[in-house]
Amino acid sequence: MPTRSGKADAPPRAERFRLHHLLAISDLKREDADHLLARAEPYVSFLEQKSKKLDALRGRTQINLFFESSTRTQASFELAGKRMGADVVNMSVRTSSVSKGETLIDTAATLNAMSPDLLVVRHPSSGAAALLARKVSCSVINAGDGQHEHPTQALLDAFTIRQRLGTLEGVEIAICGDVMHSRVARSNALLLTLLGASVRLVGPPTLMPADADRWGARVHHDMKSGIAGADVVMMLRLQTERMQGGYVPSAREFFWFYGLDEDKLKHAKPGALVMHPGPMNRGVEIDSAVADRVDVSLIERQVRMGVAIRMAVLEALAEHGANA
Ligand code: CP
């Protein structure tokens, strides 16, 4: 509810977060994941209020540094920071001196000299966020590094499923498509298993990473048997920008074997939920008739939950930094 000052009441605080950075789901213990999901909970209803302004991060500076294109992640980190009262600066590679040849390390040192509190970074190279974290004094949040990890996407996906089903314990989740090039798949497989779900990875052998068996998931190469009885079918984008050579014969053939349409979805549990991190390639990995089904598709809800999760992550790291 808005107060007399026009500001909304802050939702109740959870206990202190353990980590200074959020670089990878593989760094999280169960208690860390539970902490962030619990912290996001009150923000769901808060974000439905007319007044959406808190001052938990007033006086803090958040820099969003995106070396790769983004719609959802960048916009929701910006909104999340502003909702929390932070001063938010957006930088993209096209408008920064990176386009004049400045290195990632020099860019980090330059930004660090301006004393930000939070640095949100997306980069095409795996490990870029971890490298930055060693060079700056503020908290770094990985907003997607190459094929490695996209931790806030996994957190918002887990949060969305838990909100809908009430739990993740024992939930059967099939992550399908271009697993090999997907940081979303890796982060989700690690987080969902950490939270008690049972995860299957489904895709052609050419798009399955060699170490997939170490992700705590079962591997399937046939779509219909791979999603059989699943509670949730999470589709992945076919990431042609990360492919050098012919991983799939054609988009049309990929859709025939692995694209989610009504016919394949019938093999999952009746009423199975459908997810996609976006951006979607309609008619390549997912059919519009499935993506737009209001009864089972969580795709829009995933985007909404992204703001709540990112508010929680920014707040948790800023609080950690303040107490360090
Ligand atoms: N899901 C996701 O990371 O989308 P964007 O690339 O639009 O940020």
Tab-separated table of C-alpha atoms and ligand atoms in Angstrom:
chain	number	residue	atom	x	y	z
A	1	MET	CA	0.000	0.000	0.000
A	2	PRO	CA	1.292	3.525	-0.741
A	3	THR	CA	2.293	5.525	2.331
A	4	ARG	CA	1.503	9.207	2.952
A	5	SER	CA	4.806	10.111	1.298
A	6	GLY	CA	3.548	8.432	-1.866
A	7	LYS	CA	6.033	5.564	-1.486
A	8	ALA	CA	4.800	1.988	-1.217
A	9	ASP	CA	5.477	-0.023	1.930
A	10	ALA	CA	8.528	-2.273	1.617
A	11	PRO	CA	7.691	-5.974	1.744
A	12	PRO	CA	9.076	-7.792	4.797
A	13	ARG	CA	12.798	-8.567	4.649
A	14	ALA	CA	14.285	-12.068	4.580
A	15	GLU	CA	17.576	-12.930	6.330
A	16	ARG	CA	20.906	-11.851	4.851
A	17	PHE	CA	22.148	-13.335	1.561
A	18	ARG	CA	25.455	-15.261	1.690
A	19	LEU	CA	27.097	-14.232	-1.621
A	20	HIS	CA	28.605	-10.970	-2.890
A	21	HIS	CA	28.019	-11.806	-6.595
A	22	LEU	CA	25.454	-13.817	-8.543
A	23	LEU	CA	27.567	-15.422	-11.264
A	24	ALA	CA	26.232	-18.949	-11.650
A	25	ILE	CA	23.628	-21.308	-10.241
A	26	SER	CA	26.499	-23.727	-9.631
A	27	ASP	CA	27.677	-21.339	-6.853
A	28	LEU	CA	24.353	-21.580	-5.014
A	29	LYS	CA	23.449	-23.834	-2.136
A	30	ARG	CA	19.830	-24.811	-1.612
A	31	GLU	CA	19.507	-22.183	1.146
A	32	ASP	CA	20.708	-19.427	-1.249
A	33	ALA	CA	18.136	-20.357	-3.877
A	34	ASP	CA	15.389	-20.581	-1.248
A	35	HIS	CA	16.465	-17.189	0.086
A	36	LEU	CA	16.134	-15.453	-3.306
A	37	LEU	CA	12.805	-17.126	-4.147
A	38	ALA	CA	11.400	-16.180	-0.737
A	39	ARG	CA	12.614	-12.615	-1.137
A	40	ALA	CA	10.854	-12.329	-4.518
A	41	GLU	CA	7.525	-13.604	-3.174
A	42	PRO	CA	6.137	-10.315	-1.762
A	43	TYR	CA	7.154	-8.423	-4.892
A	44	VAL	CA	4.620	-10.321	-7.017
A	45	SER	CA	1.637	-8.584	-5.417
A	46	PHE	CA	3.676	-5.409	-4.878
A	47	LEU	CA	4.192	-5.131	-8.648
A	48	GLU	CA	0.429	-5.293	-9.185
A	49	GLN	CA	-0.078	-2.125	-7.101
A	50	LYS	CA	-0.513	1.260	-8.715
A	51	SER	CA	2.464	2.713	-6.865
A	52	LYS	CA	5.510	0.536	-7.508
A	53	LYS	CA	8.296	2.619	-5.991
A	54	LEU	CA	10.427	1.450	-3.067
A	55	ASP	CA	13.507	3.108	-1.655
A	56	ALA	CA	15.443	-0.001	-0.579
A	57	LEU	CA	18.201	0.887	-3.079
A	58	ARG	CA	17.973	4.676	-2.825
A	59	GLY	CA	21.419	6.202	-3.280
A	60	ARG	CA	22.769	2.991	-4.870
A	61	THR	CA	24.044	2.914	-8.437
A	62	GLN	CA	23.321	0.023	-10.785
A	63	ILE	CA	25.069	-0.225	-14.157
A	64	ASN	CA	23.629	-2.548	-16.805
A	65	LEU	CA	26.433	-3.472	-19.200
A	66	PHE	CA	25.151	-5.457	-22.164
A	67	PHE	CA	27.598	-6.723	-24.801
A	68	GLU	CA	24.835	-8.834	-26.416
A	69	SER	CA	21.323	-7.862	-27.438
A	70	SER	CA	18.526	-8.330	-24.940
A	71	THR	CA	14.886	-7.354	-24.564
A	72	ARG	CA	13.617	-9.163	-21.460
A	73	THR	CA	16.705	-9.265	-19.257
A	74	GLN	CA	17.901	-5.713	-19.781
A	75	ALA	CA	14.423	-4.163	-19.503
A	76	SER	CA	13.554	-6.144	-16.385
A	77	PHE	CA	16.868	-5.381	-14.649
A	78	GLU	CA	16.316	-1.697	-15.447
A	79	LEU	CA	12.744	-1.784	-14.172
A	80	ALA	CA	13.719	-3.826	-11.106
A	81	GLY	CA	16.465	-1.358	-10.179
A	82	LYS	CA	14.168	1.635	-10.653
A	83	ARG	CA	11.339	0.001	-8.692
A	84	MET	CA	13.830	-0.438	-5.831
A	85	GLY	CA	14.897	3.217	-6.004
A	86	ALA	CA	18.403	2.738	-7.476
A	87	ASP	CA	20.038	5.092	-9.962
A	88	VAL	CA	20.219	2.919	-13.084
A	89	VAL	CA	22.636	3.465	-15.969
A	90	ASN	CA	22.237	1.404	-19.146
A	91	MET	CA	25.253	0.819	-21.365
A	92	SER	CA	25.404	-1.223	-24.539
A	93	VAL	CA	28.441	-2.144	-26.563
A	94	ARG	CA	27.178	-0.069	-29.480
A	95	THR	CA	27.239	3.150	-27.448
A	96	SER	CA	30.281	2.472	-25.235
A	97	SER	CA	33.979	2.810	-25.957
A	98	VAL	CA	34.121	-0.968	-26.397
A	99	SER	CA	33.154	-0.185	-29.996
A	100	LYS	CA	36.437	1.806	-30.215
A	101	GLY	CA	38.493	-1.173	-29.038
A	102	GLU	CA	38.468	-0.796	-25.256
A	103	THR	CA	38.920	-4.175	-23.548
A	104	LEU	CA	36.513	-5.765	-21.113
A	105	ILE	CA	39.007	-5.289	-18.262
A	106	ASP	CA	39.599	-1.586	-19.069
A	107	THR	CA	35.853	-1.065	-19.361
A	108	ALA	CA	35.410	-2.700	-15.956
A	109	ALA	CA	38.162	-0.567	-14.389
A	110	THR	CA	36.577	2.595	-15.830
A	111	LEU	CA	33.140	1.735	-14.497
A	112	ASN	CA	34.606	0.673	-11.145
A	113	ALA	CA	36.184	4.125	-10.784
A	114	MET	CA	32.649	5.574	-10.752
A	115	SER	CA	31.859	3.488	-7.628
A	116	PRO	CA	28.746	1.600	-8.714
A	117	ASP	CA	27.150	-0.766	-6.224
A	118	LEU	CA	25.778	-3.275	-8.705
A	119	LEU	CA	27.037	-4.270	-12.141
A	120	VAL	CA	24.730	-6.348	-14.330
A	121	VAL	CA	26.640	-7.839	-17.247
A	122	ARG	CA	25.749	-9.827	-20.348
A	123	HIS	CA	28.596	-10.994	-22.572
A	124	PRO	CA	29.013	-13.498	-25.433
A	125	SER	CA	31.999	-15.180	-23.725
A	126	SER	CA	31.558	-17.826	-21.038
A	127	GLY	CA	33.281	-16.656	-17.854
A	128	ALA	CA	33.149	-12.928	-18.670
A	129	ALA	CA	31.010	-12.078	-15.637
A	130	ALA	CA	33.339	-14.034	-13.320
A	131	LEU	CA	36.349	-12.237	-14.798
A	132	LEU	CA	34.704	-8.838	-14.203
A	133	ALA	CA	33.858	-9.826	-10.643
A	134	ARG	CA	37.578	-10.219	-9.925
A	135	LYS	CA	38.315	-6.708	-11.266
A	136	VAL	CA	35.622	-4.591	-9.604
A	137	SER	CA	34.688	-3.937	-6.010
A	138	CYS	CA	30.913	-3.903	-6.498
A	139	SER	CA	28.540	-6.870	-6.781
A	140	VAL	CA	28.373	-8.433	-10.238
A	141	ILE	CA	25.283	-10.151	-11.602
A	142	ASN	CA	25.633	-12.442	-14.584
A	143	ALA	CA	22.847	-11.606	-17.059
A	144	GLY	CA	24.048	-14.353	-19.437
A	145	ASP	CA	27.632	-15.285	-20.352
A	146	GLY	CA	28.039	-17.163	-23.628
A	147	GLN	CA	26.865	-20.767	-23.388
A	148	HIS	CA	27.665	-20.911	-19.692
A	149	GLU	CA	24.927	-19.610	-17.359
A	150	HIS	CA	21.946	-17.265	-17.049
A	151	PRO	CA	21.194	-17.520	-13.324
A	152	THR	CA	18.371	-14.984	-13.037
A	153	GLN	CA	16.518	-16.678	-15.914
A	154	ALA	CA	16.656	-19.982	-14.028
A	155	LEU	CA	15.530	-18.302	-10.804
A	156	LEU	CA	12.548	-16.695	-12.516
A	157	ASP	CA	11.666	-19.976	-14.229
A	158	ALA	CA	11.820	-21.932	-10.966
A	159	PHE	CA	9.799	-19.184	-9.274
A	160	THR	CA	7.153	-19.246	-12.022
A	161	ILE	CA	6.740	-23.037	-11.777
A	162	ARG	CA	6.592	-22.974	-7.980
A	163	GLN	CA	4.008	-20.204	-8.039
A	164	ARG	CA	1.803	-22.255	-10.373
A	165	LEU	CA	2.287	-25.758	-8.917
A	166	GLY	CA	3.012	-24.831	-5.288
A	167	THR	CA	6.231	-26.861	-5.201
A	168	LEU	CA	9.162	-28.072	-7.266
A	169	GLU	CA	9.665	-31.276	-5.274
A	170	GLY	CA	9.118	-34.235	-7.588
A	171	VAL	CA	7.942	-32.096	-10.516
A	172	GLU	CA	8.909	-33.646	-13.881
A	173	ILE	CA	10.412	-30.998	-16.154
A	174	ALA	CA	11.556	-31.596	-19.732
A	175	ILE	CA	13.993	-29.009	-21.131
A	176	CYS	CA	13.892	-29.409	-24.900
A	177	GLY	CA	15.736	-28.330	-28.031
A	178	ASP	CA	19.136	-26.724	-28.440
A	179	VAL	CA	20.525	-27.730	-25.067
A	180	MET	CA	24.163	-27.455	-26.130
A	181	HIS	CA	24.179	-23.724	-26.870
A	182	SER	CA	21.816	-22.793	-24.059
A	183	ARG	CA	22.978	-21.083	-20.877
A	184	VAL	CA	19.295	-21.175	-19.861
A	185	ALA	CA	19.277	-24.987	-20.031
A	186	ARG	CA	22.400	-25.373	-17.879
A	187	SER	CA	21.243	-22.893	-15.217
A	188	ASN	CA	17.758	-24.390	-15.153
A	189	ALA	CA	18.908	-28.012	-14.945
A	190	LEU	CA	21.202	-27.151	-12.030
A	191	LEU	CA	18.650	-25.044	-10.153
A	192	LEU	CA	15.577	-27.191	-10.719
A	193	THR	CA	17.370	-30.340	-9.525
A	194	LEU	CA	18.747	-28.395	-6.529
A	195	LEU	CA	15.140	-27.516	-5.671
A	196	GLY	CA	13.959	-31.131	-5.885
A	197	ALA	CA	12.556	-31.345	-9.428
A	198	SER	CA	13.290	-34.196	-11.793
A	199	VAL	CA	14.820	-32.884	-15.036
A	200	ARG	CA	15.103	-34.430	-18.494
A	201	LEU	CA	17.085	-32.899	-21.339
A	202	VAL	CA	15.552	-33.602	-24.745
A	203	GLY	CA	17.198	-32.872	-28.083
A	204	PRO	CA	19.138	-34.295	-31.010
A	205	PRO	CA	22.586	-35.751	-30.222
A	206	THR	CA	24.187	-32.887	-32.189
A	207	LEU	CA	22.626	-30.347	-29.801
A	208	MET	CA	23.323	-32.190	-26.546
A	209	PRO	CA	26.484	-31.188	-24.622
A	210	ALA	CA	29.015	-33.938	-23.972
A	211	ASP	CA	28.786	-33.359	-20.193
A	212	ALA	CA	24.955	-33.344	-20.037
A	213	ASP	CA	24.963	-36.406	-17.781
A	214	ARG	CA	26.748	-34.287	-15.149
A	215	TRP	CA	23.886	-31.787	-15.005
A	216	GLY	CA	21.814	-34.106	-12.783
A	217	ALA	CA	19.334	-34.754	-15.608
A	218	ARG	CA	18.344	-37.682	-17.822
A	219	VAL	CA	19.053	-37.318	-21.538
A	220	HIS	CA	16.515	-38.178	-24.275
A	221	HIS	CA	16.861	-37.865	-28.028
A	222	ASP	CA	13.235	-38.580	-28.954
A	223	MET	CA	10.848	-35.717	-28.269
A	224	LYS	CA	7.673	-37.713	-27.690
A	225	SER	CA	9.192	-40.183	-25.239
A	226	GLY	CA	11.330	-37.405	-23.744
A	227	ILE	CA	8.309	-35.341	-22.702
A	228	ALA	CA	6.078	-38.339	-21.861
A	229	GLY	CA	4.275	-37.655	-18.582
A	230	ALA	CA	6.123	-34.360	-17.970
A	231	ASP	CA	4.467	-31.717	-15.774
A	232	VAL	CA	6.355	-28.913	-17.510
A	233	VAL	CA	7.768	-28.678	-21.044
A	234	MET	CA	10.373	-25.936	-21.308
A	235	MET	CA	11.372	-25.143	-24.880
A	236	LEU	CA	14.688	-23.538	-25.823
A	237	ARG	CA	15.529	-21.202	-28.670
A	238	LEU	CA	17.519	-22.681	-31.544
A	239	GLN	CA	20.631	-20.488	-31.148
A	240	THR	CA	21.892	-20.296	-34.720
A	241	GLU	CA	24.164	-17.346	-33.806
A	242	ARG	CA	26.286	-19.730	-31.692
A	243	MET	CA	26.453	-22.445	-34.381
A	244	GLN	CA	29.309	-22.864	-36.782
A	245	GLY	CA	28.335	-25.598	-39.212
A	246	GLY	CA	25.273	-27.792	-39.636
A	247	TYR	CA	23.944	-28.852	-36.252
A	248	VAL	CA	20.457	-29.337	-37.726
A	249	PRO	CA	19.587	-30.119	-41.362
A	250	SER	CA	17.033	-27.266	-41.550
A	251	ALA	CA	14.698	-25.302	-39.294
A	252	ARG	CA	11.777	-27.121	-40.929
A	253	GLU	CA	13.183	-30.536	-40.155
A	254	PHE	CA	14.067	-29.441	-36.605
A	255	PHE	CA	10.451	-28.396	-36.053
A	256	TRP	CA	9.180	-31.706	-37.434
A	257	PHE	CA	11.193	-33.727	-34.901
A	258	TYR	CA	11.624	-31.357	-31.934
A	259	GLY	CA	9.254	-28.389	-32.352
A	260	LEU	CA	6.510	-28.347	-29.709
A	261	ASP	CA	3.071	-28.530	-31.306
A	262	GLU	CA	-0.313	-29.755	-30.061
A	263	ASP	CA	0.397	-33.282	-31.259
A	264	LYS	CA	3.663	-33.647	-29.331
A	265	LEU	CA	2.289	-31.854	-26.257
A	266	LYS	CA	-0.358	-34.623	-25.930
A	267	HIS	CA	2.462	-36.929	-24.801
A	268	ALA	CA	3.141	-34.795	-21.714
A	269	LYS	CA	0.878	-34.983	-18.643
A	270	PRO	CA	-2.657	-33.653	-19.354
A	271	GLY	CA	-2.583	-29.902	-18.648
A	272	ALA	CA	1.240	-29.832	-18.748
A	273	LEU	CA	2.650	-26.316	-18.522
A	274	VAL	CA	4.609	-24.818	-21.416
A	275	MET	CA	7.546	-22.460	-20.959
A	276	HIS	CA	10.045	-20.631	-23.154
A	277	PRO	CA	12.643	-18.093	-21.964
A	278	GLY	CA	12.246	-16.016	-25.128
A	279	PRO	CA	12.921	-14.737	-27.648
A	280	MET	CA	10.833	-17.397	-29.411
A	281	ASN	CA	11.312	-18.653	-32.933
A	282	ARG	CA	7.705	-19.482	-33.732
A	283	GLY	CA	7.450	-22.413	-36.115
A	284	VAL	CA	11.033	-23.494	-35.342
A	285	GLU	CA	11.065	-24.693	-31.721
A	286	ILE	CA	7.458	-23.923	-30.809
A	287	ASP	CA	4.144	-23.647	-32.626
A	288	SER	CA	2.116	-20.476	-32.039
A	289	ALA	CA	-0.955	-22.589	-31.244
A	290	VAL	CA	0.882	-23.919	-28.175
A	291	ALA	CA	2.842	-20.783	-27.218
A	292	ASP	CA	-0.366	-18.709	-27.116
A	293	ARG	CA	-2.544	-21.173	-25.192
A	294	VAL	CA	-3.652	-19.190	-22.140
A	295	ASP	CA	-4.526	-22.335	-20.165
A	296	VAL	CA	-1.036	-23.872	-20.189
A	297	SER	CA	1.494	-21.360	-21.500
A	298	LEU	CA	3.504	-19.575	-18.783
A	299	ILE	CA	5.578	-17.555	-21.253
A	300	GLU	CA	4.120	-14.148	-20.417
A	301	ARG	CA	4.120	-14.957	-16.721
A	302	GLN	CA	7.838	-15.819	-16.895
A	303	VAL	CA	8.516	-12.265	-18.053
A	304	ARG	CA	6.374	-10.812	-15.238
A	305	MET	CA	8.117	-12.923	-12.611
A	306	GLY	CA	11.482	-11.769	-13.975
A	307	VAL	CA	11.013	-8.303	-12.486
A	308	ALA	CA	10.174	-9.687	-9.014
A	309	ILE	CA	13.163	-12.047	-9.067
A	310	ARG	CA	15.552	-9.318	-10.206
A	311	MET	CA	14.294	-6.945	-7.522
A	312	ALA	CA	15.053	-9.667	-4.979
A	313	VAL	CA	18.526	-10.345	-6.416
A	314	LEU	CA	19.490	-6.645	-6.540
A	315	GLU	CA	18.260	-6.093	-3.003
A	316	ALA	CA	19.979	-9.194	-1.616
A	317	LEU	CA	23.349	-8.294	-3.155
A	318	ALA	CA	23.122	-4.615	-2.228
A	319	GLU	CA	22.338	-5.567	1.352
A	320	HIS	CA	25.288	-7.960	1.388
A	321	GLY	CA	27.576	-5.226	0.012
A	322	ALA	CA	26.379	-2.729	2.616
A	323	ASN	CA	27.143	-5.163	5.445
A	324	ALA	CA	30.437	-6.522	4.072
B	1	CP	N1	15.433	-14.763	-21.883
B	1	CP	C1	16.331	-13.808	-22.222
B	1	CP	O1	17.471	-13.778	-21.741
B	1	CP	O2	15.827	-12.920	-23.129
B	1	CP	P1	16.629	-11.644	-23.680
B	1	CP	O3	17.740	-12.158	-24.544
B	1	CP	O4	15.599	-10.844	-24.456
B	1	CP	O5	17.172	-10.884	-22.509
